N, CA, C and O atoms as a Maestro MAE file, in Angstrom:
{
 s_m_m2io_version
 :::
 2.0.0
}

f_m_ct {
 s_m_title
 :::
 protein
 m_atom[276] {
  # First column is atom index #
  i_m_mmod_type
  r_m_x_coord
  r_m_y_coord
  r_m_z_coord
  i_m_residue_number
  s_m_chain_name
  s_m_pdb_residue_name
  s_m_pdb_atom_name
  i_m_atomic_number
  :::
  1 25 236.090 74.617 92.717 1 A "UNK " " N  " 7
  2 3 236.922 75.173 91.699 1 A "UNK " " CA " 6
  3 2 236.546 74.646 90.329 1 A "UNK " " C  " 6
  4 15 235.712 73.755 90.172 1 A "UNK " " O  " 8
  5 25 237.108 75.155 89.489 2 A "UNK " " N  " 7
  6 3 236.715 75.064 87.890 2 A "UNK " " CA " 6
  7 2 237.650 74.106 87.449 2 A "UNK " " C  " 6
  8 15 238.855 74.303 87.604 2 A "UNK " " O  " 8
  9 25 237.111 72.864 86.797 3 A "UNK " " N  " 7
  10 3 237.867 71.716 86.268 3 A "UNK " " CA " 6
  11 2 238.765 72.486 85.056 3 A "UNK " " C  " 6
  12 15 239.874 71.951 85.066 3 A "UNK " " O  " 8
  13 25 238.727 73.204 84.347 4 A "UNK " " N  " 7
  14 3 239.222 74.173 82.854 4 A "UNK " " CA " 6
  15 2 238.638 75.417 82.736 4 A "UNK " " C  " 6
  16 15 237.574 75.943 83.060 4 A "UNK " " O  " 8
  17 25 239.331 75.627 82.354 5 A "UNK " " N  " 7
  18 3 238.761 77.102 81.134 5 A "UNK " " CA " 6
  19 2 239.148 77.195 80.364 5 A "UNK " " C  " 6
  20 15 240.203 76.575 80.232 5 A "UNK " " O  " 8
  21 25 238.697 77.962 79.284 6 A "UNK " " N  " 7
  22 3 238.597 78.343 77.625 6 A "UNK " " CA " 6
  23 2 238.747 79.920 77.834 6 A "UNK " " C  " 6
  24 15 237.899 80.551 78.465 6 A "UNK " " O  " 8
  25 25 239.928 80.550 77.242 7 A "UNK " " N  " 7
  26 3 240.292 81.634 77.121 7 A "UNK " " CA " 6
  27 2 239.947 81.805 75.105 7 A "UNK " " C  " 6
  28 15 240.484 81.482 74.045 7 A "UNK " " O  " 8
  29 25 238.918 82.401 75.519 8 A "UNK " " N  " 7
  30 3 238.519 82.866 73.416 8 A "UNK " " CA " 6
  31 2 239.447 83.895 72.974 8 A "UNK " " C  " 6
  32 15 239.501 84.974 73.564 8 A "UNK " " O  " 8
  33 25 240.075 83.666 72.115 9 A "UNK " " N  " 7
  34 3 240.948 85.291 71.809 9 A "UNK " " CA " 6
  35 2 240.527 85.295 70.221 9 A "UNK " " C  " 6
  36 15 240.001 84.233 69.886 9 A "UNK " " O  " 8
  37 25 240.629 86.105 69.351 10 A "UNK " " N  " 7
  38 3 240.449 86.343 67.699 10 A "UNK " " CA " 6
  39 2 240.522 87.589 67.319 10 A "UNK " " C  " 6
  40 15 239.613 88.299 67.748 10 A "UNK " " O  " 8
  41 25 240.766 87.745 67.112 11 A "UNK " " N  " 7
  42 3 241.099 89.325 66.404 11 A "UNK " " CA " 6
  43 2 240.236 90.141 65.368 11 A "UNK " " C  " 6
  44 15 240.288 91.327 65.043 11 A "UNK " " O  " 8
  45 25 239.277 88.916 64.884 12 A "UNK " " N  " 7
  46 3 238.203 89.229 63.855 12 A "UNK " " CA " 6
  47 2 236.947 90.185 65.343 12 A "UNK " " C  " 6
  48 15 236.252 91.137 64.988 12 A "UNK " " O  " 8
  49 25 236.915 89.620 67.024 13 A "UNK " " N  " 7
  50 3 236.385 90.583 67.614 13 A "UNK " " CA " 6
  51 2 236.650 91.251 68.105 13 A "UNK " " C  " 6
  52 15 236.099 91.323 69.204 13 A "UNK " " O  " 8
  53 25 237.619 92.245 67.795 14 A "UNK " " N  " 7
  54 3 238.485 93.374 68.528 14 A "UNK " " CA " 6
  55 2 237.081 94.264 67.545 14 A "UNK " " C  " 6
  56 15 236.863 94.214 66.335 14 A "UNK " " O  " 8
  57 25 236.519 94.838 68.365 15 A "UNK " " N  " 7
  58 3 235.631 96.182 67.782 15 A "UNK " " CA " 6
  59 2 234.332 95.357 67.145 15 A "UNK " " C  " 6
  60 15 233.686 95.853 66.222 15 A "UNK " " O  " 8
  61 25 234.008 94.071 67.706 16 A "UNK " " N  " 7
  62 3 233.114 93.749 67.679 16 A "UNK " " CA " 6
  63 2 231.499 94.407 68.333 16 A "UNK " " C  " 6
  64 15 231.472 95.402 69.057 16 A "UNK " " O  " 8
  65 25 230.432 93.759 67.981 17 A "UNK " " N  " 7
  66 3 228.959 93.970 69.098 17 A "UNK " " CA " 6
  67 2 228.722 93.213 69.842 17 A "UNK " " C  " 6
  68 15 229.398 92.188 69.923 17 A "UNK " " O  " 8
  69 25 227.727 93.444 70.606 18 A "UNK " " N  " 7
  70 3 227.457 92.100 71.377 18 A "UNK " " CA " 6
  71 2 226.982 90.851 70.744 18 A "UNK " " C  " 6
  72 15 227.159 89.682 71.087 18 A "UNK " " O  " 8
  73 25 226.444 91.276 69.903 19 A "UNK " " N  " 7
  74 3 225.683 89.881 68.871 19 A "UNK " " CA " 6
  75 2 226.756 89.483 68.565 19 A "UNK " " C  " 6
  76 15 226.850 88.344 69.021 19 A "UNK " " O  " 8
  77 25 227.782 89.801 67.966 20 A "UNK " " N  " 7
  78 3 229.164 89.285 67.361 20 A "UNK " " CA " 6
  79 2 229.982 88.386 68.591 20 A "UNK " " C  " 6
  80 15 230.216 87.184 68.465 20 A "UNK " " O  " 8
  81 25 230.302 89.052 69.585 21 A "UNK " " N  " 7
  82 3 231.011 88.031 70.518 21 A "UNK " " CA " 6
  83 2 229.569 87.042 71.190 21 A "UNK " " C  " 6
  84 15 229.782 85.845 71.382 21 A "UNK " " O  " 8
  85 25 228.355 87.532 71.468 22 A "UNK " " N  " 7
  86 3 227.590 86.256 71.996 22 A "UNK " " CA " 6
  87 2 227.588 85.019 70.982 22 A "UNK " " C  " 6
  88 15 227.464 83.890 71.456 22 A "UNK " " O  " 8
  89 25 227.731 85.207 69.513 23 A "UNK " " N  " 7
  90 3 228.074 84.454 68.752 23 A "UNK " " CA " 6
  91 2 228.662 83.653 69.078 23 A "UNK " " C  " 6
  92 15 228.232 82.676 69.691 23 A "UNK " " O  " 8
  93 25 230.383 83.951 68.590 24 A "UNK " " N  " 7
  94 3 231.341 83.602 68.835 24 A "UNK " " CA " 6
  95 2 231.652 82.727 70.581 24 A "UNK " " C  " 6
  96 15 232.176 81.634 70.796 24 A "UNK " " O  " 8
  97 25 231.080 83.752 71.573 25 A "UNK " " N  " 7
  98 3 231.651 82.597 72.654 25 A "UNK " " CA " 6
  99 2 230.307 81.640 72.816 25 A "UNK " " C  " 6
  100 15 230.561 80.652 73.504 25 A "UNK " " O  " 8
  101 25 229.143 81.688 72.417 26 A "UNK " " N  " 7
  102 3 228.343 80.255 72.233 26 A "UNK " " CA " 6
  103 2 229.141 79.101 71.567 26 A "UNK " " C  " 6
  104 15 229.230 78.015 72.140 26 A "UNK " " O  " 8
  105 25 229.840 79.374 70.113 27 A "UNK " " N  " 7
  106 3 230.081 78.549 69.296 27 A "UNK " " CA " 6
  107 2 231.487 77.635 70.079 27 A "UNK " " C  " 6
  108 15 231.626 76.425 69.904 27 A "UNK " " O  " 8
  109 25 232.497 78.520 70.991 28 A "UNK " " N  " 7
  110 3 233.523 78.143 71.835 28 A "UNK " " CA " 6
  111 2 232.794 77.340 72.938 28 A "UNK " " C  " 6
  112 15 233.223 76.215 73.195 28 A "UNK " " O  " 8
  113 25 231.831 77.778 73.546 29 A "UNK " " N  " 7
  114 3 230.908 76.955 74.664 29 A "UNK " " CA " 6
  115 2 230.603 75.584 74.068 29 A "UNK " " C  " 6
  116 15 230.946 74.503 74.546 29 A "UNK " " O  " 8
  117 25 230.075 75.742 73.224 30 A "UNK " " N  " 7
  118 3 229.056 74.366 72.770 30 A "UNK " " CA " 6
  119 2 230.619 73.523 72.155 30 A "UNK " " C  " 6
  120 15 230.460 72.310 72.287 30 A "UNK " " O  " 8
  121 25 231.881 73.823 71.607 31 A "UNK " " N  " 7
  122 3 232.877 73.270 71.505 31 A "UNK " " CA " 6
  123 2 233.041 72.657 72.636 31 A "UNK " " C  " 6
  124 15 232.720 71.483 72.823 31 A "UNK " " O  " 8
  125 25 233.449 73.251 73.306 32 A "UNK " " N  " 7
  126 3 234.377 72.694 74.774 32 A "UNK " " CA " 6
  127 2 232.850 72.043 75.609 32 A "UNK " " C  " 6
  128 15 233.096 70.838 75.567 32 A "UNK " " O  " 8
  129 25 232.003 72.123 76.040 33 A "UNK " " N  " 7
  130 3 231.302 71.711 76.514 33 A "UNK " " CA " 6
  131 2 230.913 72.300 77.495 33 A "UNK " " C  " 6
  132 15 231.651 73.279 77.602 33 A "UNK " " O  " 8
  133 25 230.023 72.299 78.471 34 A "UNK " " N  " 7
  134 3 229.557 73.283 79.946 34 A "UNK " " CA " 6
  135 2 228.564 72.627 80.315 34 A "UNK " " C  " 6
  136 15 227.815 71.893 79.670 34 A "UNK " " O  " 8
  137 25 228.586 73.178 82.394 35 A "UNK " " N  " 7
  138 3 228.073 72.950 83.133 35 A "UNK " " CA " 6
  139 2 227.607 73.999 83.814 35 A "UNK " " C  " 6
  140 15 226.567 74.108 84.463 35 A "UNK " " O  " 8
  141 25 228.617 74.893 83.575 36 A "UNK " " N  " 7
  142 3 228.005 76.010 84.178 36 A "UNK " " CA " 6
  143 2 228.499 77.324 83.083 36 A "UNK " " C  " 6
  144 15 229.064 76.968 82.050 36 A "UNK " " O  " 8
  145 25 228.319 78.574 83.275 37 A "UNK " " N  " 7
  146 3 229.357 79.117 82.432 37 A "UNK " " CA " 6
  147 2 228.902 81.128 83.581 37 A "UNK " " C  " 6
  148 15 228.065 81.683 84.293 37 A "UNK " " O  " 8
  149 25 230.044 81.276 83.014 38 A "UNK " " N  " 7
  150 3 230.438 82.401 84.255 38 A "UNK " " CA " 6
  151 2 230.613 83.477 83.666 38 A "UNK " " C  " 6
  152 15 231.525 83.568 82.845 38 A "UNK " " O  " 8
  153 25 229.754 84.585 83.954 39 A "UNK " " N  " 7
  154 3 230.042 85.950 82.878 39 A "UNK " " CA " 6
  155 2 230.345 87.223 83.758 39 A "UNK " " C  " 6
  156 15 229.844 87.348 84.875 39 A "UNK " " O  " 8
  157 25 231.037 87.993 83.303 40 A "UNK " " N  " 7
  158 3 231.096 89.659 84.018 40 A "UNK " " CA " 6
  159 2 230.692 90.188 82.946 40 A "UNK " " C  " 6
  160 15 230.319 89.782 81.846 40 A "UNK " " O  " 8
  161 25 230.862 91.406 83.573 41 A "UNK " " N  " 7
  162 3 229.685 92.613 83.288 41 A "UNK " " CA " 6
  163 2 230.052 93.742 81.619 41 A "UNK " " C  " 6
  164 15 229.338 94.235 80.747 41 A "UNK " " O  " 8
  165 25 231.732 93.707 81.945 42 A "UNK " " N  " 7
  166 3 232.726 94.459 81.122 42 A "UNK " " CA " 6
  167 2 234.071 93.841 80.849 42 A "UNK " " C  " 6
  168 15 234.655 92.911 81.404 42 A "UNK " " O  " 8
  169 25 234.377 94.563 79.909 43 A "UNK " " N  " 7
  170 3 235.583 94.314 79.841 43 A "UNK " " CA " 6
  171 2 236.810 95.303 79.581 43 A "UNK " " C  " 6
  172 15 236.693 96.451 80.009 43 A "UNK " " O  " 8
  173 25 237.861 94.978 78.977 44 A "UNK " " N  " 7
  174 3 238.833 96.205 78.927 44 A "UNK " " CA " 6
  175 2 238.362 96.974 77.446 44 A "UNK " " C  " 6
  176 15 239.312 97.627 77.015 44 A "UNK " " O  " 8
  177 25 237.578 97.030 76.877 45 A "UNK " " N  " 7
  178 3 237.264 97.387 75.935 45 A "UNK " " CA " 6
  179 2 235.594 97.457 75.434 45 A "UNK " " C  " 6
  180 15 234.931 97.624 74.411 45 A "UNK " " O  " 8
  181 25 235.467 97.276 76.502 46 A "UNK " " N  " 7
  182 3 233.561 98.438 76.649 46 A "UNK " " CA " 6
  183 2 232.614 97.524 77.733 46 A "UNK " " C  " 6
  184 15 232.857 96.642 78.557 46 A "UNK " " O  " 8
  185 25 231.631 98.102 77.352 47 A "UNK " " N  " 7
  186 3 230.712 97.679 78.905 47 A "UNK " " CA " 6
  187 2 229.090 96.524 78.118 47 A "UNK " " C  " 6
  188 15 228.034 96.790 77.544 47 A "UNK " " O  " 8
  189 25 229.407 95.963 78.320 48 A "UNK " " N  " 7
  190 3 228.219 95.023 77.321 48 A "UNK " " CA " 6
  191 2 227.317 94.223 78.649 48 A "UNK " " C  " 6
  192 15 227.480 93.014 78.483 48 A "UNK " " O  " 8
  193 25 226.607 94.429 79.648 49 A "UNK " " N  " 7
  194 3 225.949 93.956 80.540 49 A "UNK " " CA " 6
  195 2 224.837 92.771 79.986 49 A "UNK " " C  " 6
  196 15 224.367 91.816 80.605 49 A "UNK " " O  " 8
  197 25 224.566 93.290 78.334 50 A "UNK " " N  " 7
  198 3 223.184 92.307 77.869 50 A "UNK " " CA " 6
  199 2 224.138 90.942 77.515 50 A "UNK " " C  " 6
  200 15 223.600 89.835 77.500 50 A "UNK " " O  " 8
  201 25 225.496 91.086 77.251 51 A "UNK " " N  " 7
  202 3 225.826 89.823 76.893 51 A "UNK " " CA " 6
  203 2 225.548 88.445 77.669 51 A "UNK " " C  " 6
  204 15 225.498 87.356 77.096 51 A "UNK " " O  " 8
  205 25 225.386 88.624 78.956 52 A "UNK " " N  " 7
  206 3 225.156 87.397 79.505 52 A "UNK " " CA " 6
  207 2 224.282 86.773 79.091 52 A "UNK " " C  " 6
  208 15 224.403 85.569 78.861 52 A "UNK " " O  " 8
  209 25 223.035 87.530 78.866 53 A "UNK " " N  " 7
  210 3 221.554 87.376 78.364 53 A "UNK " " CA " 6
  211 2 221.451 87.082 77.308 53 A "UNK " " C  " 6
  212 15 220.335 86.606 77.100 53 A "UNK " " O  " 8
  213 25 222.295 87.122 76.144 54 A "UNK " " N  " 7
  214 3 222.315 86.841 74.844 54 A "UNK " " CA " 6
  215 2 223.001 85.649 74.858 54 A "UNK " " C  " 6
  216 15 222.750 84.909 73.907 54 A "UNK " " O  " 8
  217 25 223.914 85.195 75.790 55 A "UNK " " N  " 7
  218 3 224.256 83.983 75.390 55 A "UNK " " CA " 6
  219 2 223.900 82.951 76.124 55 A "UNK " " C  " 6
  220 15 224.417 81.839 76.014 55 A "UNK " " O  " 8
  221 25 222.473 83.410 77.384 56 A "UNK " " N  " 7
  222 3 221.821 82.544 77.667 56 A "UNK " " CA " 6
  223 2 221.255 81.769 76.795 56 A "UNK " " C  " 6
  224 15 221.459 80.562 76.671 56 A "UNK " " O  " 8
  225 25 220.054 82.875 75.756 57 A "UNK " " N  " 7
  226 3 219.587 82.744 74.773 57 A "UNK " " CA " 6
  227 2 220.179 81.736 73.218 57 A "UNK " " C  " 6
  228 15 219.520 80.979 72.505 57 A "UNK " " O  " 8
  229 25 221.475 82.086 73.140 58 A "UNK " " N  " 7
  230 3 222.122 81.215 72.194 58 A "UNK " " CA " 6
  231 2 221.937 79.991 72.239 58 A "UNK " " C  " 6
  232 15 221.537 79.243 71.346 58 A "UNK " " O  " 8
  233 25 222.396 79.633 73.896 59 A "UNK " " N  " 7
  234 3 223.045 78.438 74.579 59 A "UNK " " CA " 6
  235 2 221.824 77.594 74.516 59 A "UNK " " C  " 6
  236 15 221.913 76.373 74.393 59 A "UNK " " O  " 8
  237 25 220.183 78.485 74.631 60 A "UNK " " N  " 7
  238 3 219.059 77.529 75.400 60 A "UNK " " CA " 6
  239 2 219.253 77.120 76.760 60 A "UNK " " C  " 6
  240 15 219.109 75.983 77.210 60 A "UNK " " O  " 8
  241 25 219.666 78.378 77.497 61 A "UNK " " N  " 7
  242 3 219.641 77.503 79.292 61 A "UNK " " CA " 6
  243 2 219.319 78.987 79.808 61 A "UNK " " C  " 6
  244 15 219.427 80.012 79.134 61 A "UNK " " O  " 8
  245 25 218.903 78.890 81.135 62 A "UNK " " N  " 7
  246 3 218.310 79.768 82.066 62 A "UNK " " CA " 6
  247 2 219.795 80.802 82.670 62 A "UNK " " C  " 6
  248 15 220.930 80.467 83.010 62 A "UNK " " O  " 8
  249 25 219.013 82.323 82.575 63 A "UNK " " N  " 7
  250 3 220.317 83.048 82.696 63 A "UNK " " CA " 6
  251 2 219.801 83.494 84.121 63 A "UNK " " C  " 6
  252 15 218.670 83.924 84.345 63 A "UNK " " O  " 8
  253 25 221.093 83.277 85.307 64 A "UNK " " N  " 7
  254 3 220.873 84.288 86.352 64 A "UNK " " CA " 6
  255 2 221.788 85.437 86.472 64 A "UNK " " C  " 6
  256 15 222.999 85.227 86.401 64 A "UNK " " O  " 8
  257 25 221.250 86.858 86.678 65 A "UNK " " N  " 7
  258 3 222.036 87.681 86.904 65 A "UNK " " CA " 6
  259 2 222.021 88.547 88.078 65 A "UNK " " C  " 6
  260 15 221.296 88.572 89.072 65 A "UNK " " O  " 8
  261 25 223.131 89.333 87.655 66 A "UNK " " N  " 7
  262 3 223.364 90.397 89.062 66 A "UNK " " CA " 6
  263 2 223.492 89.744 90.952 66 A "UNK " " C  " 6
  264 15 223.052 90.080 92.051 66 A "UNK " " O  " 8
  265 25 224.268 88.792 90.444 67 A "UNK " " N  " 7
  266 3 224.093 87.946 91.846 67 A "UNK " " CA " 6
  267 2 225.656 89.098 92.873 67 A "UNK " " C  " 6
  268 15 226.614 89.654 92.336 67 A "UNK " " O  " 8
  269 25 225.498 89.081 93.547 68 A "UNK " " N  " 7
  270 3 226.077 89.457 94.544 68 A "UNK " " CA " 6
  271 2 227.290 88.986 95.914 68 A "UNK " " C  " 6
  272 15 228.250 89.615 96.361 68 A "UNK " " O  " 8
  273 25 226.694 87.548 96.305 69 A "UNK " " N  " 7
  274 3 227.088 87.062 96.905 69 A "UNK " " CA " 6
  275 2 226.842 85.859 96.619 69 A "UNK " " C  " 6
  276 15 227.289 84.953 97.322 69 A "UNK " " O  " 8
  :::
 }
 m_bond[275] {
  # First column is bond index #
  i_m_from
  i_m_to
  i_m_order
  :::
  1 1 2 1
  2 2 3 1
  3 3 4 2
  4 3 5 1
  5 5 6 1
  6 6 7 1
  7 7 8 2
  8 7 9 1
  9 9 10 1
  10 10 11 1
  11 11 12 2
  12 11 13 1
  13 13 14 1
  14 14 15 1
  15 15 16 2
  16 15 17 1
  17 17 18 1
  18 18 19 1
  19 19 20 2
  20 19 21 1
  21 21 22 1
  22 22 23 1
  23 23 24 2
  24 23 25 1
  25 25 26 1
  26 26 27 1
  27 27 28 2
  28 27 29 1
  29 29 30 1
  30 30 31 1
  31 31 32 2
  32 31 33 1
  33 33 34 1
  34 34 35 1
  35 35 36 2
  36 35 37 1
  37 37 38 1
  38 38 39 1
  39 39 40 2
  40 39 41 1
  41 41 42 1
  42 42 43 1
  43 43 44 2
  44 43 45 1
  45 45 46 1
  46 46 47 1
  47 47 48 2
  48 47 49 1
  49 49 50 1
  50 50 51 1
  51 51 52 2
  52 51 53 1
  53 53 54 1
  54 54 55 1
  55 55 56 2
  56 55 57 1
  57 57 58 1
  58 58 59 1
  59 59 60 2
  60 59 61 1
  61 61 62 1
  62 62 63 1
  63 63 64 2
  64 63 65 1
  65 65 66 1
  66 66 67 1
  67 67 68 2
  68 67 69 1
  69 69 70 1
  70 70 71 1
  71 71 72 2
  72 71 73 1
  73 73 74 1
  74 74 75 1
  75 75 76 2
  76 75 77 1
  77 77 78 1
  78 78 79 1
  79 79 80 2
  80 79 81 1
  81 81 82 1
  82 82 83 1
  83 83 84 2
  84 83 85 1
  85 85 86 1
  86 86 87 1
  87 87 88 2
  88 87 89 1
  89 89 90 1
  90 90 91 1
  91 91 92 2
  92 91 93 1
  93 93 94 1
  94 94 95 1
  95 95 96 2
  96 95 97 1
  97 97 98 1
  98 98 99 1
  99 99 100 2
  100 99 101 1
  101 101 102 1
  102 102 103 1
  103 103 104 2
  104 103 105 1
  105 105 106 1
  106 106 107 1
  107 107 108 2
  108 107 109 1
  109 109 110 1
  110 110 111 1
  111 111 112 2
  112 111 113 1
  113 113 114 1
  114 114 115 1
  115 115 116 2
  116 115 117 1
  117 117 118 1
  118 118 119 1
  119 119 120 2
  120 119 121 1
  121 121 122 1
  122 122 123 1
  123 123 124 2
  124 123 125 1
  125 125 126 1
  126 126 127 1
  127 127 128 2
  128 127 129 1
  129 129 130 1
  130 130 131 1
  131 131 132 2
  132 131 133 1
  133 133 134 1
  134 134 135 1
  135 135 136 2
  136 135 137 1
  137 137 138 1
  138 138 139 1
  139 139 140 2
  140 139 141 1
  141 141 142 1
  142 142 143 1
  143 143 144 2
  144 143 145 1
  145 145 146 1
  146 146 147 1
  147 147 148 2
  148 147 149 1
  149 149 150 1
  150 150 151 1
  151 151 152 2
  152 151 153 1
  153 153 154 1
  154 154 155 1
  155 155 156 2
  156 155 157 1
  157 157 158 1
  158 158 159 1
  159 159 160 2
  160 159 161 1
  161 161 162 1
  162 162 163 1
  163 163 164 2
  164 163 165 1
  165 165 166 1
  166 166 167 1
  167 167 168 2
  168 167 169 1
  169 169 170 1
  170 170 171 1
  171 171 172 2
  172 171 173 1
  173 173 174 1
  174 174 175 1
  175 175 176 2
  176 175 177 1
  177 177 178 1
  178 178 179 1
  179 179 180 2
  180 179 181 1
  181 181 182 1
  182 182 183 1
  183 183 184 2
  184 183 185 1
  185 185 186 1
  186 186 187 1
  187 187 188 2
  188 187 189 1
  189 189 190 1
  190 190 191 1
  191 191 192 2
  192 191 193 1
  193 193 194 1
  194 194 195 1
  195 195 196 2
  196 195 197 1
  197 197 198 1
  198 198 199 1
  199 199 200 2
  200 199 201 1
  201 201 202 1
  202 202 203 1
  203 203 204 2
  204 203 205 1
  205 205 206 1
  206 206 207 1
  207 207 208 2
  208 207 209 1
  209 209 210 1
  210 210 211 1
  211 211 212 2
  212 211 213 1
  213 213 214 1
  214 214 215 1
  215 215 216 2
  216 215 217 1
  217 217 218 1
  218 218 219 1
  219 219 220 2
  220 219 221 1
  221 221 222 1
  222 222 223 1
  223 223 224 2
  224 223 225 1
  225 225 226 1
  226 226 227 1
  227 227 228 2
  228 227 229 1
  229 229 230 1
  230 230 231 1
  231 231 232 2
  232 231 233 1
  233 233 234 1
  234 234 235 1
  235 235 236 2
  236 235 237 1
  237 237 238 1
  238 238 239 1
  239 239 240 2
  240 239 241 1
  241 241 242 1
  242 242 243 1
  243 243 244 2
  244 243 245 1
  245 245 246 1
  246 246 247 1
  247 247 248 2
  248 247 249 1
  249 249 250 1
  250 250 251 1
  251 251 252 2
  252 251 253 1
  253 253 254 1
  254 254 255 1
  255 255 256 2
  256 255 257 1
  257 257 258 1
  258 258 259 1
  259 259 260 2
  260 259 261 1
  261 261 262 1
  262 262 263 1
  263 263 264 2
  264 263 265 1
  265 265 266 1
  266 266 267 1
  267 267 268 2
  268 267 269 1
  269 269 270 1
  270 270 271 1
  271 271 272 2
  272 271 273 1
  273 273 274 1
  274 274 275 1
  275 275 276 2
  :::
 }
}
């Protein structure tokens, strides 16, 4: 199980891009700290699949995706 989580909320990304929230939840990551970090695909307000990948990239750590099981 997960020691915490960080729920990001702001209102400046309601109708954001992906560059805009990979931003933003790097800058919340590297705050709080990580070991691992856990992404889906969508959300209630559009379908952004590259974000994981962009905030591999932010972060500097190895992204795995589309895992299954």
């Amino acid at each position: 199980g997960a020691d915490k989580a960080v729920h990001v909320e702001d209102d400046d990304l309601h109708g954001t891009d992906a560059l805009g929230t990979s931003l933003e939840l790097a800058k919340a990551i590297e705050k709080y700290g990580y070991v691992l970090v856990v992404c889906g695909m969508a959300s209630t307000v559009g379908w952004m699949g590259v974000l994981p990948a962009m905030l591999a990239v932010r972060l500097g750590v190895p992204e795995v995706s589309l895992l299954s099981e």
